[in-house]
Short mmCIF file of C-alpha atoms and ligand atoms in Angstrom, two decimals:
data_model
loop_
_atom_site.label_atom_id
_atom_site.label_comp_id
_atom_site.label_asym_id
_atom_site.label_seq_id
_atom_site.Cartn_x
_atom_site.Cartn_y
_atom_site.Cartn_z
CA UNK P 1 -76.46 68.91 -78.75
CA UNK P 2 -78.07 67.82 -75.29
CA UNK P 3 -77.34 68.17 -71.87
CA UNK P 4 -78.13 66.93 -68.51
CA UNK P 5 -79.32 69.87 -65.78
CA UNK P 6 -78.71 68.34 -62.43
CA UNK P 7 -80.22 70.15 -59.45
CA UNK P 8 -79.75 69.50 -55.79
CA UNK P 9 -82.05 66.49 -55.10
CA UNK P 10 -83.84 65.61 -52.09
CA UNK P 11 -83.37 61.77 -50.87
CA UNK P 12 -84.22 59.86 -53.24
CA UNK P 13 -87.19 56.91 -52.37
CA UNK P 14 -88.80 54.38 -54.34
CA UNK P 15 -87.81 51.55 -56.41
CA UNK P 16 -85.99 51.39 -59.43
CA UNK P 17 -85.86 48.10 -61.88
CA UNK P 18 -82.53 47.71 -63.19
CA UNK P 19 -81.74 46.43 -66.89
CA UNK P 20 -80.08 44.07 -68.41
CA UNK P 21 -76.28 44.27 -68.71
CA UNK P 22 -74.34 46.31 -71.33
CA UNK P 23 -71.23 44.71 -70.73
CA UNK P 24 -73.26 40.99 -71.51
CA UNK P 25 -75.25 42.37 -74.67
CA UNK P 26 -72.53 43.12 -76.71
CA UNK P 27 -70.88 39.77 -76.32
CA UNK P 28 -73.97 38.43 -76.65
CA UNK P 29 -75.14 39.81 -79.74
CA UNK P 30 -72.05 39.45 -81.28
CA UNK P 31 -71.86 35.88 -80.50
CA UNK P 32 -75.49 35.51 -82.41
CA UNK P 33 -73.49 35.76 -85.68
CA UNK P 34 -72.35 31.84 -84.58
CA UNK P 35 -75.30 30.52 -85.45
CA UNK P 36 -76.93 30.17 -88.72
CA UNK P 37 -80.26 30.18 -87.20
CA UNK P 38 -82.75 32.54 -85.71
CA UNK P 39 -81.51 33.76 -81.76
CA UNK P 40 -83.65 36.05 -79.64
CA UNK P 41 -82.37 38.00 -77.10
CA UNK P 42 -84.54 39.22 -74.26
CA UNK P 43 -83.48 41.96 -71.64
CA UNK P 44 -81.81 44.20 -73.56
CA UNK P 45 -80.89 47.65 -72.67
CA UNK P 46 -82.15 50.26 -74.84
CA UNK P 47 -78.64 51.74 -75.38
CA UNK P 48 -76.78 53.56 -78.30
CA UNK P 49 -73.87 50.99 -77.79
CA UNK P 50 -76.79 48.38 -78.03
CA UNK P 51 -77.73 50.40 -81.54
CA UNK P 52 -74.29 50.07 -82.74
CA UNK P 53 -73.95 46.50 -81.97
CA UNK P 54 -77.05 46.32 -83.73
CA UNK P 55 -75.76 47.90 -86.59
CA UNK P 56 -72.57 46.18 -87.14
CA UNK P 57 -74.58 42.63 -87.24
CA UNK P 58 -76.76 44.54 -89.97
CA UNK P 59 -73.71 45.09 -91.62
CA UNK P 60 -72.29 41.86 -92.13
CA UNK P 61 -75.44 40.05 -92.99
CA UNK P 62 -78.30 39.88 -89.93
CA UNK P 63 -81.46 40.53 -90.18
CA UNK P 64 -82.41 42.50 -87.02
CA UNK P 65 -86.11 43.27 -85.62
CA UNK P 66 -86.85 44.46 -81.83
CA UNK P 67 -90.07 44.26 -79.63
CA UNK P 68 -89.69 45.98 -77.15
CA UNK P 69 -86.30 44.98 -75.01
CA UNK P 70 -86.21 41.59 -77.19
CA UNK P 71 -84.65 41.55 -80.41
CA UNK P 72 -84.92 38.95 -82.59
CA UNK P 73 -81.66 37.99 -85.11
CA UNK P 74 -81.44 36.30 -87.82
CA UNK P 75 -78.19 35.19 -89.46
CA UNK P 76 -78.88 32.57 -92.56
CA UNK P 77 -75.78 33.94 -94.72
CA UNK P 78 -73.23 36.45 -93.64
CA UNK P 79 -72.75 38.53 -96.40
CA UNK P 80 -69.22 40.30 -95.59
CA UNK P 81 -66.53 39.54 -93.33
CA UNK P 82 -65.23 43.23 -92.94
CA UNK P 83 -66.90 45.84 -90.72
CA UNK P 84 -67.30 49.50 -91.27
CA UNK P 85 -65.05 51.74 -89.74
CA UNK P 86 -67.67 54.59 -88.95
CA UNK P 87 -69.47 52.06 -86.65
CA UNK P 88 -65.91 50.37 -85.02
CA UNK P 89 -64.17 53.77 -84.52
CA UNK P 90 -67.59 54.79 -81.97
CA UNK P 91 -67.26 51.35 -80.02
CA UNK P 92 -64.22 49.28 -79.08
CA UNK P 93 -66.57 46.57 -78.04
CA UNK P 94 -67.36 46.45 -81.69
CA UNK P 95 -64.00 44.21 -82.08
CA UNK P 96 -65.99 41.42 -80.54
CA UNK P 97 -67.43 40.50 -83.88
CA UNK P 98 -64.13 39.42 -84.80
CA UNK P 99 -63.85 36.57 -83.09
CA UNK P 100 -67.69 34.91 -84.36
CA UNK P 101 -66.71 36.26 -87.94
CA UNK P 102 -63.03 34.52 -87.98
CA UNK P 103 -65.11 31.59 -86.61
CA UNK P 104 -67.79 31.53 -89.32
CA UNK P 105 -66.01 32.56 -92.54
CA UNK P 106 -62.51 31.83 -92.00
CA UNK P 107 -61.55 35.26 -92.77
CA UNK P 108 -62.54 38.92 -91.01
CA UNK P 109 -61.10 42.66 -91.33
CA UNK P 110 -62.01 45.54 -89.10
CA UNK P 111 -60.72 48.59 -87.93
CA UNK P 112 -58.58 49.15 -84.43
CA UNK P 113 -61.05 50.05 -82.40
CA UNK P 114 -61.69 53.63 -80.46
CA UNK P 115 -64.08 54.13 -77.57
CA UNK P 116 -63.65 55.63 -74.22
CA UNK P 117 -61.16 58.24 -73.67
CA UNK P 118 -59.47 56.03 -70.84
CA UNK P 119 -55.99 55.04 -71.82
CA UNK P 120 -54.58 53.03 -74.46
CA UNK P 121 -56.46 50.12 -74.55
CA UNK P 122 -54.40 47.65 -76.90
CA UNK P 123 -55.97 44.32 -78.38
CA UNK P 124 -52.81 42.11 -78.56
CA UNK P 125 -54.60 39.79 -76.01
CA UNK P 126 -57.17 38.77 -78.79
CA UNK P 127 -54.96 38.98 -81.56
CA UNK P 128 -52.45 37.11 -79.28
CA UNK P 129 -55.56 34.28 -79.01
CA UNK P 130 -56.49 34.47 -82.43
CA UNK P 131 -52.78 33.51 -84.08
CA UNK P 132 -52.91 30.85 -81.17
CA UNK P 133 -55.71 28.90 -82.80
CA UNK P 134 -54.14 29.43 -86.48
CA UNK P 135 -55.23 32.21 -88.02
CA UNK P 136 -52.49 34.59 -89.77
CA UNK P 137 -52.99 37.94 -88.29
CA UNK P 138 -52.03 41.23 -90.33
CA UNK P 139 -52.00 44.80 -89.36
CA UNK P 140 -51.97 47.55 -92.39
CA UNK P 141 -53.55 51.29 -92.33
CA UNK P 142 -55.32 50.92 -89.31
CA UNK P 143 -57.35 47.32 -89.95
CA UNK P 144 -56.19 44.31 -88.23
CA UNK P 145 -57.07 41.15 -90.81
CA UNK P 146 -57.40 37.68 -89.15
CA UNK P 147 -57.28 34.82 -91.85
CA UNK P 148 -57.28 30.95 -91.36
CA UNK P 149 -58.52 27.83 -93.61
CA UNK P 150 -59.45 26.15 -90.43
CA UNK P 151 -59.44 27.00 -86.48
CA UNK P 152 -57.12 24.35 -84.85
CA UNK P 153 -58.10 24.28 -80.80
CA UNK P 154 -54.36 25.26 -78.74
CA UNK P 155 -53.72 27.05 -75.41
CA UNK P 156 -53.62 30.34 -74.65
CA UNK P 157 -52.20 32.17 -71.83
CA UNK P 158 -53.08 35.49 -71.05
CA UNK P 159 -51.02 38.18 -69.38
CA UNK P 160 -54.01 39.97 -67.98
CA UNK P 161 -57.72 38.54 -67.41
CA UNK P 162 -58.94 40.73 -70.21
CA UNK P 163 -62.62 40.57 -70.68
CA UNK P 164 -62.62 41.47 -74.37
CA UNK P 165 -59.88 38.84 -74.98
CA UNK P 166 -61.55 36.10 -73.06
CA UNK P 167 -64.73 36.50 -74.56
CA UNK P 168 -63.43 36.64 -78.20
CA UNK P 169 -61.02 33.77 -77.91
CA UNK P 170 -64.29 31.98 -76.54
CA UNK P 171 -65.89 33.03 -79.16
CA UNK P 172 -63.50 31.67 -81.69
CA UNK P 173 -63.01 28.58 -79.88
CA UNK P 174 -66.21 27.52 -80.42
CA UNK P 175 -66.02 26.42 -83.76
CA UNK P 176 -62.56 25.36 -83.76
CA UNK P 177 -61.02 21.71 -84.58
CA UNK P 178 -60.46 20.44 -80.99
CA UNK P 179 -59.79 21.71 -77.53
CA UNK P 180 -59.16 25.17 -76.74
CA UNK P 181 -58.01 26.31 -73.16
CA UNK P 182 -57.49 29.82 -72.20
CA UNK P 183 -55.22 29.93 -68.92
CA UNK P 184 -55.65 33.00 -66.92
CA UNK P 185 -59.06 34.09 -68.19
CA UNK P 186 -61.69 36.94 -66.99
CA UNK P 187 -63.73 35.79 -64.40
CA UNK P 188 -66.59 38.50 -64.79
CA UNK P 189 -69.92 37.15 -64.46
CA UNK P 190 -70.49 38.76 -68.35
CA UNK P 191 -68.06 36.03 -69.41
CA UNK P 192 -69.96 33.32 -68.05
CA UNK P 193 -73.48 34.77 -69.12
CA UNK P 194 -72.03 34.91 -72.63
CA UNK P 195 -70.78 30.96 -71.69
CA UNK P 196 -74.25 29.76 -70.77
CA UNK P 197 -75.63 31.89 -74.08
CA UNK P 198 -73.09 29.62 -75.99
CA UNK P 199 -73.87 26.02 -74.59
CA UNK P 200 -77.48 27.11 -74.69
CA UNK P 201 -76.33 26.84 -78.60
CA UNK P 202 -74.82 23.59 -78.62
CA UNK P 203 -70.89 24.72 -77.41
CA UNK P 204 -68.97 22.94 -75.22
CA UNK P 205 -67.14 25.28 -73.03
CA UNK P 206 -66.54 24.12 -69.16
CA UNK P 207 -65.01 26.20 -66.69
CA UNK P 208 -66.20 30.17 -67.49
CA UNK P 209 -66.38 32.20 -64.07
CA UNK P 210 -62.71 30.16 -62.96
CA UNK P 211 -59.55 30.88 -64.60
CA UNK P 212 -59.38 28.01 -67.06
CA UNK P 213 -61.78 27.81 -69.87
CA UNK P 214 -61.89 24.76 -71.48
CA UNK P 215 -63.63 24.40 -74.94
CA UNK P 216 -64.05 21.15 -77.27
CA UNK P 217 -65.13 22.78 -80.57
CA UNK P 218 -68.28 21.54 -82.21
CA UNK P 219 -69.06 22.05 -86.22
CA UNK P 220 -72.29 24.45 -85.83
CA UNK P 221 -74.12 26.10 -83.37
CA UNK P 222 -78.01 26.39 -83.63
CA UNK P 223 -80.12 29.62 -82.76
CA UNK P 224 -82.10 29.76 -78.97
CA UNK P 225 -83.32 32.24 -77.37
CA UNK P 226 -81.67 33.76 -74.11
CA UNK P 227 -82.13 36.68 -71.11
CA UNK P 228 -79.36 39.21 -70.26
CA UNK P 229 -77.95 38.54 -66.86
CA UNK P 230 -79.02 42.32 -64.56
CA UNK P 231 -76.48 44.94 -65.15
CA UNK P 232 -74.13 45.31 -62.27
CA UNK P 233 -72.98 48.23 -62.67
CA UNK P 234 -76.16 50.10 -63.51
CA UNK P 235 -77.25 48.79 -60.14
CA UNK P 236 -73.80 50.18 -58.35
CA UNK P 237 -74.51 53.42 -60.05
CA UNK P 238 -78.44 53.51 -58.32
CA UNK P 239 -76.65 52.60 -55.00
CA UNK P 240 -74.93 55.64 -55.05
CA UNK P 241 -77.37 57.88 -56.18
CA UNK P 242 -79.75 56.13 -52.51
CA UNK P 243 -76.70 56.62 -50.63
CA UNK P 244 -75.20 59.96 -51.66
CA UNK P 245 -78.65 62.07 -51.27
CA UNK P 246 -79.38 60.01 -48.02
CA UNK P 247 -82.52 58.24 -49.80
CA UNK P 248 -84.07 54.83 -49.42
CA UNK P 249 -83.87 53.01 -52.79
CA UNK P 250 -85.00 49.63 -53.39
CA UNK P 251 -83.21 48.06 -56.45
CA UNK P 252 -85.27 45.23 -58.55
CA UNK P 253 -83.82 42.91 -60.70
CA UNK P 254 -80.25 42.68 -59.13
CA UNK P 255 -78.23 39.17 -58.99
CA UNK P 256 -76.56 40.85 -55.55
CA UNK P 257 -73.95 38.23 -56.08
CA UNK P 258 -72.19 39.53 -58.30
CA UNK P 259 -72.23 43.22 -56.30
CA UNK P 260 -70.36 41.45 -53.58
CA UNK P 261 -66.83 43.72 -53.86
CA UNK P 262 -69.24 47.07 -54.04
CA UNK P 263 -71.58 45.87 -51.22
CA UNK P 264 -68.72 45.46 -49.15
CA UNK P 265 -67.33 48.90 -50.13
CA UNK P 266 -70.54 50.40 -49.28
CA UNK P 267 -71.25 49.03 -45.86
CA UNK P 268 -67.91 50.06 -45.07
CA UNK P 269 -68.45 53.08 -46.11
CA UNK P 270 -71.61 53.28 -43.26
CA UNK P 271 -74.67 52.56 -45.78
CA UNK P 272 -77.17 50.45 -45.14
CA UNK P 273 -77.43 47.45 -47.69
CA UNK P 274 -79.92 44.30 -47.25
CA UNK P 275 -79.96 41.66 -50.01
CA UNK P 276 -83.47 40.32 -50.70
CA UNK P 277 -83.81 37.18 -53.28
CA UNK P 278 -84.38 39.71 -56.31
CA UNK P 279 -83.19 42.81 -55.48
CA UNK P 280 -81.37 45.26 -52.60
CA UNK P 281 -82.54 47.56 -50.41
CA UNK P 282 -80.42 50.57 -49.53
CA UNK P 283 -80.80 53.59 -47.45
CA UNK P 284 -77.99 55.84 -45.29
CA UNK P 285 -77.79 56.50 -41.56
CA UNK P 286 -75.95 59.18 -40.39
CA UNK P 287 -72.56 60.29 -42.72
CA UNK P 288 -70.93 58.37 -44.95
CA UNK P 289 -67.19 57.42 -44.06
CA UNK P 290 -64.14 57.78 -46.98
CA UNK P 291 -63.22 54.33 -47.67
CA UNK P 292 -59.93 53.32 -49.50
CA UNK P 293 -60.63 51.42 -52.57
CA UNK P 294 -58.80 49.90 -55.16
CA UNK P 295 -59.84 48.37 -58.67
CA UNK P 296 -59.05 44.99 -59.66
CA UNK P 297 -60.55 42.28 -62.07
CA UNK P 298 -63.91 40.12 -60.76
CA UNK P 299 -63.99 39.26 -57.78
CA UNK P 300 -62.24 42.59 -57.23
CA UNK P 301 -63.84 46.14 -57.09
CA UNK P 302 -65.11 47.46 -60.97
CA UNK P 303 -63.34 49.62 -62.35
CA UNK P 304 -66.68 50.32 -64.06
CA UNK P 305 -67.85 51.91 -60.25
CA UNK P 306 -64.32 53.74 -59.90
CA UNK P 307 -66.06 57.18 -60.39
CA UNK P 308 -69.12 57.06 -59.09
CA UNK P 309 -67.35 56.02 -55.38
CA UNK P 310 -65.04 59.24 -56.12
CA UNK P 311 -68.46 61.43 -56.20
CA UNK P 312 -69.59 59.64 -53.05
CA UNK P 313 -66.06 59.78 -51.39
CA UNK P 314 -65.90 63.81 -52.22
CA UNK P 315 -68.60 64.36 -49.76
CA UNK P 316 -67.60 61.61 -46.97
CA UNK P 317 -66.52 62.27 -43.42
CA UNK P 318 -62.47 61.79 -43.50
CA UNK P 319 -59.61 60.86 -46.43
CA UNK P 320 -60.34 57.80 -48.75
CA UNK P 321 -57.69 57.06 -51.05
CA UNK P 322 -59.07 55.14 -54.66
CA UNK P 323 -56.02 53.16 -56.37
CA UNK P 324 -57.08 52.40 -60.26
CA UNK P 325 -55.02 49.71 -61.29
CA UNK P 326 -57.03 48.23 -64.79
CA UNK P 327 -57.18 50.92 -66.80
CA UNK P 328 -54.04 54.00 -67.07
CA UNK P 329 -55.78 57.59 -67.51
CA UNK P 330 -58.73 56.74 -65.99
CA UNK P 331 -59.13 60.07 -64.06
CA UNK P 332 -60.44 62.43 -65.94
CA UNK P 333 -63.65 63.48 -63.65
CA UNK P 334 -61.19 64.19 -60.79
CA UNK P 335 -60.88 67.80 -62.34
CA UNK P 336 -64.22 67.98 -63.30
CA UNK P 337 -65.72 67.14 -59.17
CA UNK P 338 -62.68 69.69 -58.11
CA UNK P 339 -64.38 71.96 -60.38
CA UNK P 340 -67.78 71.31 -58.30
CA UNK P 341 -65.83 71.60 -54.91
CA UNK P 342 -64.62 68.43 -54.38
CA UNK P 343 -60.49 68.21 -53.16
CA UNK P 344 -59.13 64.85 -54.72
CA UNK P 345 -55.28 64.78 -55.63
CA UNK P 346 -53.69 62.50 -58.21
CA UNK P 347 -50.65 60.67 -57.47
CA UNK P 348 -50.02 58.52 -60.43
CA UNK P 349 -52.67 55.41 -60.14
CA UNK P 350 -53.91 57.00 -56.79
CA UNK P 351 -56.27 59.82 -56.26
CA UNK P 352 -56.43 60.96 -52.37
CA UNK P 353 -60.18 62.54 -51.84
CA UNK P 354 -60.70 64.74 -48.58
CA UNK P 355 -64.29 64.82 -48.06
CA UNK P 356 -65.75 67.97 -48.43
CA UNK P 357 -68.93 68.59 -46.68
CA UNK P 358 -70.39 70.46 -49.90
CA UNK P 359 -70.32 70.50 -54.00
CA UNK P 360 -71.27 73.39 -56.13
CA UNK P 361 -73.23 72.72 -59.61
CA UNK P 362 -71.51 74.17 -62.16
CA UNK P 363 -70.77 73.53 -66.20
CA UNK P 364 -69.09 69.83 -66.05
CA UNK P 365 -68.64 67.47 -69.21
CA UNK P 366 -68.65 63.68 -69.02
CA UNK P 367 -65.01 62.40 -70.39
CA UNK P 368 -66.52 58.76 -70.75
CA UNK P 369 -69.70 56.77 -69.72
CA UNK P 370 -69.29 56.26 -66.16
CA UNK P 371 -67.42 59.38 -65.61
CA UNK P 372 -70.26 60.91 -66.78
CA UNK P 373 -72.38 58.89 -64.23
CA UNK P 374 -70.40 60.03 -61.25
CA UNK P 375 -71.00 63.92 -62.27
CA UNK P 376 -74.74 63.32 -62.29
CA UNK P 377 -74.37 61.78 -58.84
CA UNK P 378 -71.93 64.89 -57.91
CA UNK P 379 -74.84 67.42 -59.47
CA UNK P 380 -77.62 65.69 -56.94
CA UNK P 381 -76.17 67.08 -53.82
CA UNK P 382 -74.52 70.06 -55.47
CA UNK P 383 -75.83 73.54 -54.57
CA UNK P 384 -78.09 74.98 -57.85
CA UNK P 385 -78.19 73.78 -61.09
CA UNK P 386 -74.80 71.20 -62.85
CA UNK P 387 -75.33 71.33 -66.33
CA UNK P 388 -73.16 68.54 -67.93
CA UNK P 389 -72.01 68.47 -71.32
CA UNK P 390 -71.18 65.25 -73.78
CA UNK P 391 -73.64 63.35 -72.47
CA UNK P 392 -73.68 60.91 -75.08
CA UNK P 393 -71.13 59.13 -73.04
CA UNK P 394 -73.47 58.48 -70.67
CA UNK P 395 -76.26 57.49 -73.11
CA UNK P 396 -73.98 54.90 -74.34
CA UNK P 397 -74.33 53.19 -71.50
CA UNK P 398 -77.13 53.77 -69.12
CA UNK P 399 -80.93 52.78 -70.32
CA UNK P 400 -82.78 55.98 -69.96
CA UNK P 401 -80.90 57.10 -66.17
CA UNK P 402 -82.45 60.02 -66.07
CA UNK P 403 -85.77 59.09 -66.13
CA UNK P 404 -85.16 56.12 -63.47
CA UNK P 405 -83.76 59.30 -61.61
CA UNK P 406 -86.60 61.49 -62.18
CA UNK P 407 -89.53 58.52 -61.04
CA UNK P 408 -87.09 58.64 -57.38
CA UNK P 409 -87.16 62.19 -57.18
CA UNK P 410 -84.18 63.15 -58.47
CA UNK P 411 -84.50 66.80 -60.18
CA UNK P 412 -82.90 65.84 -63.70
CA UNK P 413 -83.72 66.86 -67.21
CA UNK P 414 -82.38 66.69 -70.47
CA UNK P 415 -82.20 69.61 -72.77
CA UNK P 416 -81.53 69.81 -76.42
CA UNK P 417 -79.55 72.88 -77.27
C1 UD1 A 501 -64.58 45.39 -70.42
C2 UD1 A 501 -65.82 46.20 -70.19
C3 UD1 A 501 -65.48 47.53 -69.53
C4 UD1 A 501 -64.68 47.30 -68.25
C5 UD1 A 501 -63.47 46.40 -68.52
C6 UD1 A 501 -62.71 46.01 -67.28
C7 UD1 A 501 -67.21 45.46 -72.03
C8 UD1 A 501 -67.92 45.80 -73.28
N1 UD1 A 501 -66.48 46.42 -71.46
O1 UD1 A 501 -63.76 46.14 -71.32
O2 UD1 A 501 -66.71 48.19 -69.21
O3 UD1 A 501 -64.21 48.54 -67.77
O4 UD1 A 501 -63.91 45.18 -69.18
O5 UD1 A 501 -63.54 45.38 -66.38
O6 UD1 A 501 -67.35 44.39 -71.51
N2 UD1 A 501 -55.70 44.94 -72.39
C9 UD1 A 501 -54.52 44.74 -73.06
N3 UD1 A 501 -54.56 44.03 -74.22
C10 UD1 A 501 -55.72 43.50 -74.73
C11 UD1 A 501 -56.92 43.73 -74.03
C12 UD1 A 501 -56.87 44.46 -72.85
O7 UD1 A 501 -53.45 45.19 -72.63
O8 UD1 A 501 -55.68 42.86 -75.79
C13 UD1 A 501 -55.69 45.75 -71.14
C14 UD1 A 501 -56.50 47.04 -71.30
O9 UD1 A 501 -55.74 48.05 -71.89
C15 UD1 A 501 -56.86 47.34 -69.88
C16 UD1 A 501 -57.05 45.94 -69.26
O10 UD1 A 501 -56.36 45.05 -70.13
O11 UD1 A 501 -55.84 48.02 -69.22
C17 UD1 A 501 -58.48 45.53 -69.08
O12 UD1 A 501 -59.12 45.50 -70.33
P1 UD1 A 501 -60.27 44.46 -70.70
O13 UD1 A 501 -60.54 43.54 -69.53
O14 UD1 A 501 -59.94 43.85 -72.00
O15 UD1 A 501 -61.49 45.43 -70.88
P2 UD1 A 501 -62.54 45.45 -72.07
O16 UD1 A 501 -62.91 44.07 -72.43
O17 UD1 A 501 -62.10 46.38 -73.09
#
């Protein structure tokens, strides 16, 4: 079993290049099963999701082969329309294949989905999509089974801007006789990266990034190759760690665009930030001020950075009160910082933080990926040593963080126990 050792940290300075985005992989790579042709995919993260991913496409027919952060598919014949439940049950994002194998074969079966420990996290949205274009959906001992002769192109509204949804429905759309719109999409820029990937192929899909997608399906989609947009939220994460050990971090590789909602937060919050064409520069000057924040879907504040502000909030100057409204449960580190120090109170949705002016390392464990994230940022200002456990929450997600951290002078190692 390993385990991070955070010590107090002295400001960390340098510059970090930030990967490509986990949350536009998956999609990404499941969306390769469309075409029956070779795709490459360049700027991947080296993650275990990624791995996963990797291994459900294996599963169902691909042929897989990396070099270095490109890996090359290829998908001449799908061999099996049902995925394996000891690879769904480790990744709900593995129910994005659905979607590409309905498309493809007409028929798909896979397991609910686990994942992150952060509330219930249903799928009706995509099934709700998936009956929508024709398919006859049925749910027995845990598998959900999607079956139709032919995809027929129809609206669908969605009561929330899921991501997953969105993307899948796209997904499915592709292929389908006929128009598909989906009313009330996900405007994240990973929807409209995994857009482009699918034109790029031939699809015909106008209007990702507003909140009417409109696709005309097209009989087959041909193989190309295609670069992950930056990861967002690996670059939030890296903001905090400049700003909450008062360090100067420059930040290559960022589309600062779509950072807009944490920017803001940030400069509020009395942090330097300067955009550059590539990249962002950020450094502190004098303390950081509590800021109230509350999630919401793109163009909103990420719910994906919802932790990591906590950790920076514990140790501001004054109250800040964080409102969570995407995902229920999605509070588990709140005990864990109070554990360090830190005095946050939950009020439902709402956790009210009064900055402390110190944290104390002490034995933490990471509850999910970016919880996990905001305990190493906790752990660099913390007096001594934080030694956090599960860490393979955070491995899930972030390529190789605490190396990054190391090369910036962080004081961060992994053990194996
Ligand atoms: C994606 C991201 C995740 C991020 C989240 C919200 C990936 C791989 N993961 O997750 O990092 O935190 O977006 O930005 O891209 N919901 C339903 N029914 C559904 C689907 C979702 O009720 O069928 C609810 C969920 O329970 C949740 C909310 O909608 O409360 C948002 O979920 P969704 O946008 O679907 O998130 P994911 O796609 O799972």
């Amino acid at each position: 079993m390993a385990r991070l050792l955070v010590d107090k940290s002295p400001p960390l300075r340098g510059t970090v290049r930030i990967s490509g985005s986990k949350n536009s992989v998956l999609p990404i790579l499941a969306a390769t099963l469309l075409a029956e042709e070779k795709s490459i995919i360049e700027e991947i993260p080296r993650l275990q999701d990624v791995s996963i991913m990797q291994a459900l496409l294996e599963s169902v027919g691909a042929k897989t082969y990396w070099n270095e952060n490109t890996m090359e598919i290829n998908v001449n014949t799908l061999t099996q329309y049902e995925a394996p439940y000891e690879l769904v049950r480790q990744m709900r994002a593995s129910f994005l294949i659905m979607g590409p194998l309905l498309a493809r074969l007409g028929r798909t079966r896979i397991p609910l989905p686990g994942g992150c420990a952060i509330g219930s996290r249903p799928v009706d949205l995509h099934l709700k999509g998936f009956a929508a274009l024709g398919a006859e959906i049925t749910q027995e001992r845990g598998y959900v089974q999607a079956k139709a002769d032919k995809l027929i192109g129809a609206k669908v509204y969605l009561d929330f801007p899921s991501v997953g949804a969105t993307e899948n429905i796209m997904m499915a759309g592709v292929l389908a006789e006929g128009q598909t719109v989906i009313e009330n999409a996900a405007v994240e820029p990973e929807v409209v990266d995994l857009a482009n990937y699918l034109n790029a192929m031939g699809a015909l899909i106008r209007g990702a990034g507003t909140d009417t997608i409109k696709i005309v399906g097209v009989p087959s989609l041909r193989g190309v190759t295609h670069s992950i947009i930056p990861d967002r939220i690996e670059a939030g994460t890296f903001m905090a760690a400049a700003a909450i050990t008062g360090g100067d971090l420059y930040l290559e590789n960022v589309l600062s665009i779509h950072l807009n909602p944490v920017i803001a937060k940030f400069k509020e919050a009395n942090i330097q930030v300067e955009e550059t064409e590539n990249g962002l520069h950020i450094f502190s000057q004098g303390d950081i001020q509590g800021t109230d924040i509350k999630t919401l879907p793109y163009p909103g504040f990420p719910t994906d950075m919802q932790a990591q502000l906590m950790s920076l909030m514990s140790i501001a100057k004054g109250n800040s009160v964080i409102t969570e409204t995407i995902f229920e449960n999605r509070f588990m580190h709140v005990a864990e910082l109070n554990r360090m120090g830190a005095d946050i109170k939950i009020e439902g949705r709402t956790a009210i933080i009064n900055g402390v002016p110190i944290l104390t390392g002490t034995q933490v464990r990471a509850s999910d990926l970016r919880a996990g994230a905001a305990l190493i940022l906790a752990g660099l200002i913390a007096e001594g040593t934080t030694e956090i456990q599960d860490i393979y929450h955070i491995e899930r997600g972030y390529d190789n963080i605490e190396e990054k951290l190391r090369k910036v002078g962080a004081r961060i190692q992994r053990i194996d126990i």
